[in-house]
Amino acid sequence: MNSKSMLTLEYDKIKNNLRQFVTTPMGERQVTKMEPQTQRADVANLLAQTKDGADILRLKGEIPIPKLLEIKQYLKRLDIGATLNGKELAAIGRVLRATNEVRLFFMKLDDEELKLASLYEVAARLQVLPEVNKRLLSAIEADGYVTDEASTLLASLRRAISTTENQLRAKLNTLIHGNSAKYLSDTVITIRNDRYVIPVKQEYRTRFGGVVHDQSASGQTLFIEPREIVELNNRLKQQQLSEKDEIARILQELSELVAPYTPELEDNAGILGVFDFVNAKAKYASTLNATEPLLSAENDVYLRHVWHPLLLQKQAVKNDIMLGRDYKAIVVTGPNTGGKTITLKTLGLVQLMGQSGLFIPAFEESRIGIFTEIFADIGDEQSIEQSLSTFSAHMTNIVSILDRIDEHSLVLFDELGAGTDPQEGAALAIAILDYVGAQSSYVVATTHYPELKAYGYERPQTINASMEFDSETLRPTYRLLIGIPGRSNALEISQRLGLQPQIIAQARQLTAGQNQDLNDMIQDLVEKRHQAEEETVGLHHELTKAQQLHQELEAKYETFLQQKNTQLEQARQQANEIVAQATRKSDELIAELRQLRLHASSSVKENQLIDAKTRMNQLRQPTNLKQNRVLRHAKAQQQLRPNDDVLVKSYGQRGVLIRKATEHEWDVQIGILKMRVNDTDLEKIKVAPEKNKKIRTTLSSGSQAHVSTSLDLRGKRYEEALVEVDRYLDAAILAGYPSVTIIHGKGTGALRKGITDYLAQSSSVKSFNFTPPSAGGNGATVVYFK
């Protein structure tokens, strides 16, 4: 696709609008390289991705793509054996975590059976790398800070550093708050050259000994490292150097861990960029109220109520544009400022958007074609540098276009033949359109030459069009009228301006005739064609709904048949079991009767026969009581409910049902006793109401003070914070919490260290650890109680 036409049609503004919706550099790169595709399969795939993104945006919000950094340059450094710093490794870790999150997101969508045409295949190409992800997550925080979990040595060194710093502060606190405070300019502890110092007045510089590291601008204050803390400062410096060396070793180890997977990481970043791009296309379509275009198999264009995408939908005039089925050339005539140019740009830009995989600003069921080239000669092409006139500049561009067109080209000419003698310009315009038609190209041309009106009637596959003009307001409406050539509207304008009626009437008689009849006939045919297109769209909607309903009915009928067969099979199995059980018991009874008959010495007693008959009758299955209203009513009256009066048969005592405890057991209040009784031991009775009822009084009280599950110590002083922690843990234990969270922030790490030391010595604390990086990392500690 030629860049000159895309610039003329303002395709770059569409890309700039789309770029506002991406969140990653990879997604922005996708927008930058976006261009119209010329293969049907490529366009269909891009539109399918946009459709998937729009469905996800509507149903689930959007694909979860966080803000990421470009990691391509980091991966290149790893390929040459370089060691990355903490922030660079953190950026790679974020890409891995985003990869995992997006993969899980699409797995969940698949489990929910959300139908997507394309994105499941894209998501399947993501490679999670769980071991690398886990190691980076535990060792590097989001800001590149290397955590204590990165190595046991690092954790040990940081504990030692914290201990040394506490010792330094303790000694310096003794100096600045003791008798020596009068020798200081201020009672503060500060740092110079990475060593702890105190501000001493100039006249007392020898009072503390040690080393002078700095002085104030006035020279009245010296920042001195007292002699008694020199050793501690040296120890702290050595520990900090050891910490730095250990961090360097960890970063090298992590870099070596990541290095073998640079191809996978680069692929993951690219795929995340694709998903970011899909999100952006879906959001842009939603903002624009755009719809999915259909791809025409016959390569014809039908844009329903289309408007220019760079105009506000409420303000833009919507037009129907048809090209390719009955005619491949449209000649738009009429005066200037009527909207001819914006109509050309709308057609060209919307076609570019559709071939780029974007939804288009038109109503549903709109169709686009697939063009290998879209040429546009629009606007003032005058070139001062080349000393070319407007006509020459246009003609130079047209010559270049005519050399490259074929049957798969769409050509847009604005004011074809303008800028020269009207007679020659009209003839040249007709010849150019004939040449374009001979190449079987699609063409839309605007012109103000009246000679081209007849061209639209005479040439095959060519139709006239014009922009509507309101004769009442004497203003253009910017509506495209296909099939109707432009006219000057001179009679209407003259009549509105007050020209005598008889003159207007005579002029109408002179202009009436075959041309007006032909105009009316063409307008009627175009309206019928448009009506047929709209009916086709409506029928397509109804057909789609009917097909969906038919598929749903077929699926539900199949499910019904399966359930019916399953239930019949289960009923047969249950019936066979009942028959087998009844047969077995009857055989046992018959055998028993035979044994009684064989014993001549003993006579069969009447009660034995009755018992045998009773057991035989019990083999009969109970009939369904639903059809017997009397029995059903009697059974309903015997159903047990809370507050019913009952007789506990085994005890011979009356009671009141409290609640149903299990399927066959009830809690019963008998006097002052509460018992759990099987429903077979209960009989529902009616009890006459007593005159004097006993009043039961139940008293319940109790309250529990609310204790929060978290304690925020940020901004607190060290000693004050430890006191609050001690009180808070006691209250949390009394409240019965299994765990709480203490928020202390990161800062210098002194408060964090003091709290972890306190927790390590507490006998009521089972364990504690920092929160995950997403919840604050080492800025908060979770405490678990015994």
mmCIF file of C-alpha atoms in Angstrom, residues 584-739:
data_model
loop_
_atom_site.group_PDB
_atom_site.id
_atom_site.type_symbol
_atom_site.label_atom_id
_atom_site.label_comp_id
_atom_site.label_asym_id
_atom_site.label_seq_id
_atom_site.Cartn_x
_atom_site.Cartn_y
_atom_site.Cartn_z
ATOM 1 C CA ARG A 584 -35.026 -63.610 48.084
ATOM 2 C CA LYS A 585 -37.222 -62.757 51.082
ATOM 3 C CA SER A 586 -40.220 -64.692 49.719
ATOM 4 C CA ASP A 587 -38.021 -67.712 49.161
ATOM 5 C CA GLU A 588 -36.890 -67.485 52.756
ATOM 6 C CA LEU A 589 -40.501 -67.328 54.001
ATOM 7 C CA ILE A 590 -41.574 -70.236 51.834
ATOM 8 C CA ALA A 591 -38.674 -72.286 53.120
ATOM 9 C CA GLU A 592 -39.611 -71.394 56.688
ATOM 10 C CA LEU A 593 -43.250 -72.471 56.139
ATOM 11 C CA ARG A 594 -42.094 -75.717 54.622
ATOM 12 C CA GLN A 595 -39.960 -76.433 57.663
ATOM 13 C CA LEU A 596 -42.944 -75.822 59.946
ATOM 14 C CA ARG A 597 -45.071 -78.162 57.850
ATOM 15 C CA LEU A 598 -42.481 -80.951 57.874
ATOM 16 C CA HIS A 599 -42.300 -81.106 61.668
ATOM 17 C CA ALA A 600 -45.253 -83.401 62.379
ATOM 18 C CA SER A 601 -44.609 -83.300 66.059
ATOM 19 C CA SER A 602 -45.365 -79.636 66.263
ATOM 20 C CA SER A 603 -48.490 -77.934 65.035
ATOM 21 C CA VAL A 604 -48.316 -74.609 63.282
ATOM 22 C CA LYS A 605 -49.703 -71.949 65.534
ATOM 23 C CA GLU A 606 -52.001 -69.192 64.292
ATOM 24 C CA ASN A 607 -49.680 -66.398 65.347
ATOM 25 C CA GLN A 608 -46.828 -67.934 63.318
ATOM 26 C CA LEU A 609 -48.963 -67.900 60.186
ATOM 27 C CA ILE A 610 -50.025 -64.319 60.845
ATOM 28 C CA ASP A 611 -46.392 -63.265 61.276
ATOM 29 C CA ALA A 612 -45.418 -64.989 58.066
ATOM 30 C CA LYS A 613 -48.298 -63.358 56.194
ATOM 31 C CA THR A 614 -47.348 -59.970 57.608
ATOM 32 C CA ARG A 615 -43.782 -60.327 56.410
ATOM 33 C CA MET A 616 -45.024 -61.391 52.998
ATOM 34 C CA ASN A 617 -47.255 -58.305 52.756
ATOM 35 C CA GLN A 618 -44.306 -56.098 53.672
ATOM 36 C CA LEU A 619 -42.593 -57.100 50.448
ATOM 37 C CA ARG A 620 -45.088 -54.980 48.517
ATOM 38 C CA GLN A 621 -43.760 -51.548 47.478
ATOM 39 C CA PRO A 622 -45.746 -48.542 48.755
ATOM 40 C CA THR A 623 -47.938 -46.835 46.161
ATOM 41 C CA ASN A 624 -47.581 -43.167 45.277
ATOM 42 C CA LEU A 625 -49.655 -41.107 47.704
ATOM 43 C CA LYS A 626 -49.661 -38.070 45.442
ATOM 44 C CA GLN A 627 -52.866 -39.271 43.733
ATOM 45 C CA ASN A 628 -54.689 -39.927 47.055
ATOM 46 C CA ARG A 629 -55.722 -36.564 48.521
ATOM 47 C CA VAL A 630 -57.047 -37.987 51.792
ATOM 48 C CA LEU A 631 -53.885 -39.942 52.549
ATOM 49 C CA ARG A 632 -51.734 -37.068 51.393
ATOM 50 C CA HIS A 633 -53.597 -34.664 53.694
ATOM 51 C CA ALA A 634 -53.293 -37.028 56.645
ATOM 52 C CA LYS A 635 -49.601 -37.454 55.996
ATOM 53 C CA ALA A 636 -49.117 -33.690 55.802
ATOM 54 C CA GLN A 637 -50.832 -33.262 59.178
ATOM 55 C CA GLN A 638 -48.354 -35.650 60.795
ATOM 56 C CA GLN A 639 -45.291 -33.808 59.471
ATOM 57 C CA LEU A 640 -43.125 -32.417 62.268
ATOM 58 C CA ARG A 641 -42.354 -28.711 62.453
ATOM 59 C CA PRO A 642 -40.580 -26.475 64.978
ATOM 60 C CA ASN A 643 -42.738 -25.510 68.026
ATOM 61 C CA ASP A 644 -44.981 -28.608 67.578
ATOM 62 C CA ASP A 645 -46.075 -30.460 70.734
ATOM 63 C CA VAL A 646 -44.910 -34.071 70.632
ATOM 64 C CA LEU A 647 -44.887 -37.216 72.760
ATOM 65 C CA VAL A 648 -41.510 -38.882 73.288
ATOM 66 C CA LYS A 649 -42.607 -42.499 73.173
ATOM 67 C CA SER A 650 -39.599 -44.080 74.880
ATOM 68 C CA TYR A 651 -39.933 -41.761 77.899
ATOM 69 C CA GLY A 652 -43.662 -41.170 77.879
ATOM 70 C CA GLN A 653 -43.038 -37.446 78.251
ATOM 71 C CA ARG A 654 -44.439 -34.446 76.413
ATOM 72 C CA GLY A 655 -42.092 -31.974 74.805
ATOM 73 C CA VAL A 656 -41.767 -29.153 72.268
ATOM 74 C CA LEU A 657 -39.768 -29.381 69.026
ATOM 75 C CA ILE A 658 -36.987 -26.773 68.870
ATOM 76 C CA ARG A 659 -35.313 -27.441 65.507
ATOM 77 C CA LYS A 660 -34.439 -30.253 63.134
ATOM 78 C CA ALA A 661 -30.873 -31.278 63.952
ATOM 79 C CA THR A 662 -30.264 -33.880 61.226
ATOM 80 C CA GLU A 663 -32.270 -35.613 58.546
ATOM 81 C CA HIS A 664 -33.980 -37.944 61.049
ATOM 82 C CA GLU A 665 -33.302 -36.261 64.425
ATOM 83 C CA TRP A 666 -34.880 -33.322 66.301
ATOM 84 C CA ASP A 667 -33.853 -31.231 69.294
ATOM 85 C CA VAL A 668 -36.720 -31.492 71.842
ATOM 86 C CA GLN A 669 -37.312 -29.375 74.970
ATOM 87 C CA ILE A 670 -38.706 -31.622 77.780
ATOM 88 C CA GLY A 671 -39.202 -29.495 80.846
ATOM 89 C CA ILE A 672 -35.841 -28.027 81.678
ATOM 90 C CA LEU A 673 -34.043 -30.679 79.648
ATOM 91 C CA LYS A 674 -33.055 -30.449 75.993
ATOM 92 C CA MET A 675 -32.617 -33.784 74.179
ATOM 93 C CA ARG A 676 -31.918 -35.009 70.647
ATOM 94 C CA VAL A 677 -34.505 -37.651 69.630
ATOM 95 C CA ASN A 678 -35.015 -39.764 66.497
ATOM 96 C CA ASP A 679 -38.178 -38.830 64.562
ATOM 97 C CA THR A 680 -39.448 -42.440 64.799
ATOM 98 C CA ASP A 681 -39.678 -41.964 68.596
ATOM 99 C CA LEU A 682 -41.837 -38.835 68.239
ATOM 100 C CA GLU A 683 -45.605 -38.531 67.907
ATOM 101 C CA LYS A 684 -47.311 -35.257 67.137
ATOM 102 C CA ILE A 685 -50.003 -34.369 69.711
ATOM 103 C CA LYS A 686 -52.340 -31.497 70.522
ATOM 104 C CA VAL A 687 -52.082 -29.875 73.962
ATOM 105 C CA ALA A 688 -54.722 -27.577 75.414
ATOM 106 C CA PRO A 689 -53.318 -24.130 76.160
ATOM 107 C CA GLU A 690 -52.472 -23.520 79.828
ATOM 108 C CA LYS A 691 -53.937 -20.537 81.631
ATOM 109 C CA ASN A 692 -50.737 -19.593 83.384
ATOM 110 C CA LYS A 693 -47.717 -19.859 81.167
ATOM 111 C CA LYS A 694 -44.251 -19.900 82.517
ATOM 112 C CA ILE A 695 -42.161 -16.984 81.412
ATOM 113 C CA ARG A 696 -38.722 -17.832 80.180
ATOM 114 C CA THR A 697 -36.098 -15.168 80.370
ATOM 115 C CA THR A 698 -32.892 -15.391 78.384
ATOM 116 C CA LEU A 699 -30.108 -12.933 79.080
ATOM 117 C CA SER A 700 -27.129 -12.638 76.788
ATOM 118 C CA SER A 701 -24.460 -10.046 76.895
ATOM 119 C CA GLY A 702 -20.944 -9.591 75.783
ATOM 120 C CA SER A 703 -18.896 -7.361 73.633
ATOM 121 C CA GLN A 704 -15.581 -7.439 72.049
ATOM 122 C CA ALA A 705 -13.528 -4.384 71.302
ATOM 123 C CA HIS A 706 -12.525 -4.144 67.709
ATOM 124 C CA VAL A 707 -8.870 -4.713 66.970
ATOM 125 C CA SER A 708 -7.604 -4.091 63.422
ATOM 126 C CA THR A 709 -5.755 -6.879 61.611
ATOM 127 C CA SER A 710 -3.006 -4.451 60.594
ATOM 128 C CA LEU A 711 -0.809 -1.858 62.319
ATOM 129 C CA ASP A 712 0.642 1.060 60.356
ATOM 130 C CA LEU A 713 3.921 2.369 61.873
ATOM 131 C CA ARG A 714 5.082 4.536 58.981
ATOM 132 C CA GLY A 715 6.316 7.873 60.232
ATOM 133 C CA LYS A 716 6.700 6.622 63.815
ATOM 134 C CA ARG A 717 9.902 6.992 65.818
ATOM 135 C CA TYR A 718 11.859 3.853 66.564
ATOM 136 C CA GLU A 719 11.151 3.596 70.307
ATOM 137 C CA GLU A 720 7.515 4.685 69.940
ATOM 138 C CA ALA A 721 6.957 2.084 67.233
ATOM 139 C CA LEU A 722 8.282 -0.796 69.360
ATOM 140 C CA VAL A 723 5.977 0.187 72.218
ATOM 141 C CA GLU A 724 2.991 0.206 69.872
ATOM 142 C CA VAL A 725 3.994 -3.195 68.457
ATOM 143 C CA ASP A 726 4.149 -4.694 71.980
ATOM 144 C CA ARG A 727 0.669 -3.400 72.878
ATOM 145 C CA TYR A 728 -0.823 -4.299 69.504
ATOM 146 C CA LEU A 729 0.370 -7.917 69.596
ATOM 147 C CA ASP A 730 -1.158 -8.412 73.064
ATOM 148 C CA ALA A 731 -4.503 -7.039 71.845
ATOM 149 C CA ALA A 732 -4.419 -9.173 68.664
ATOM 150 C CA ILE A 733 -3.712 -12.339 70.684
ATOM 151 C CA LEU A 734 -6.629 -11.554 73.028
ATOM 152 C CA ALA A 735 -8.860 -10.992 69.977
ATOM 153 C CA GLY A 736 -7.971 -14.491 68.748
ATOM 154 C CA TYR A 737 -6.388 -13.465 65.440
ATOM 155 C CA PRO A 738 -4.227 -16.165 63.821
ATOM 156 C CA SER A 739 -2.083 -13.553 62.088
#
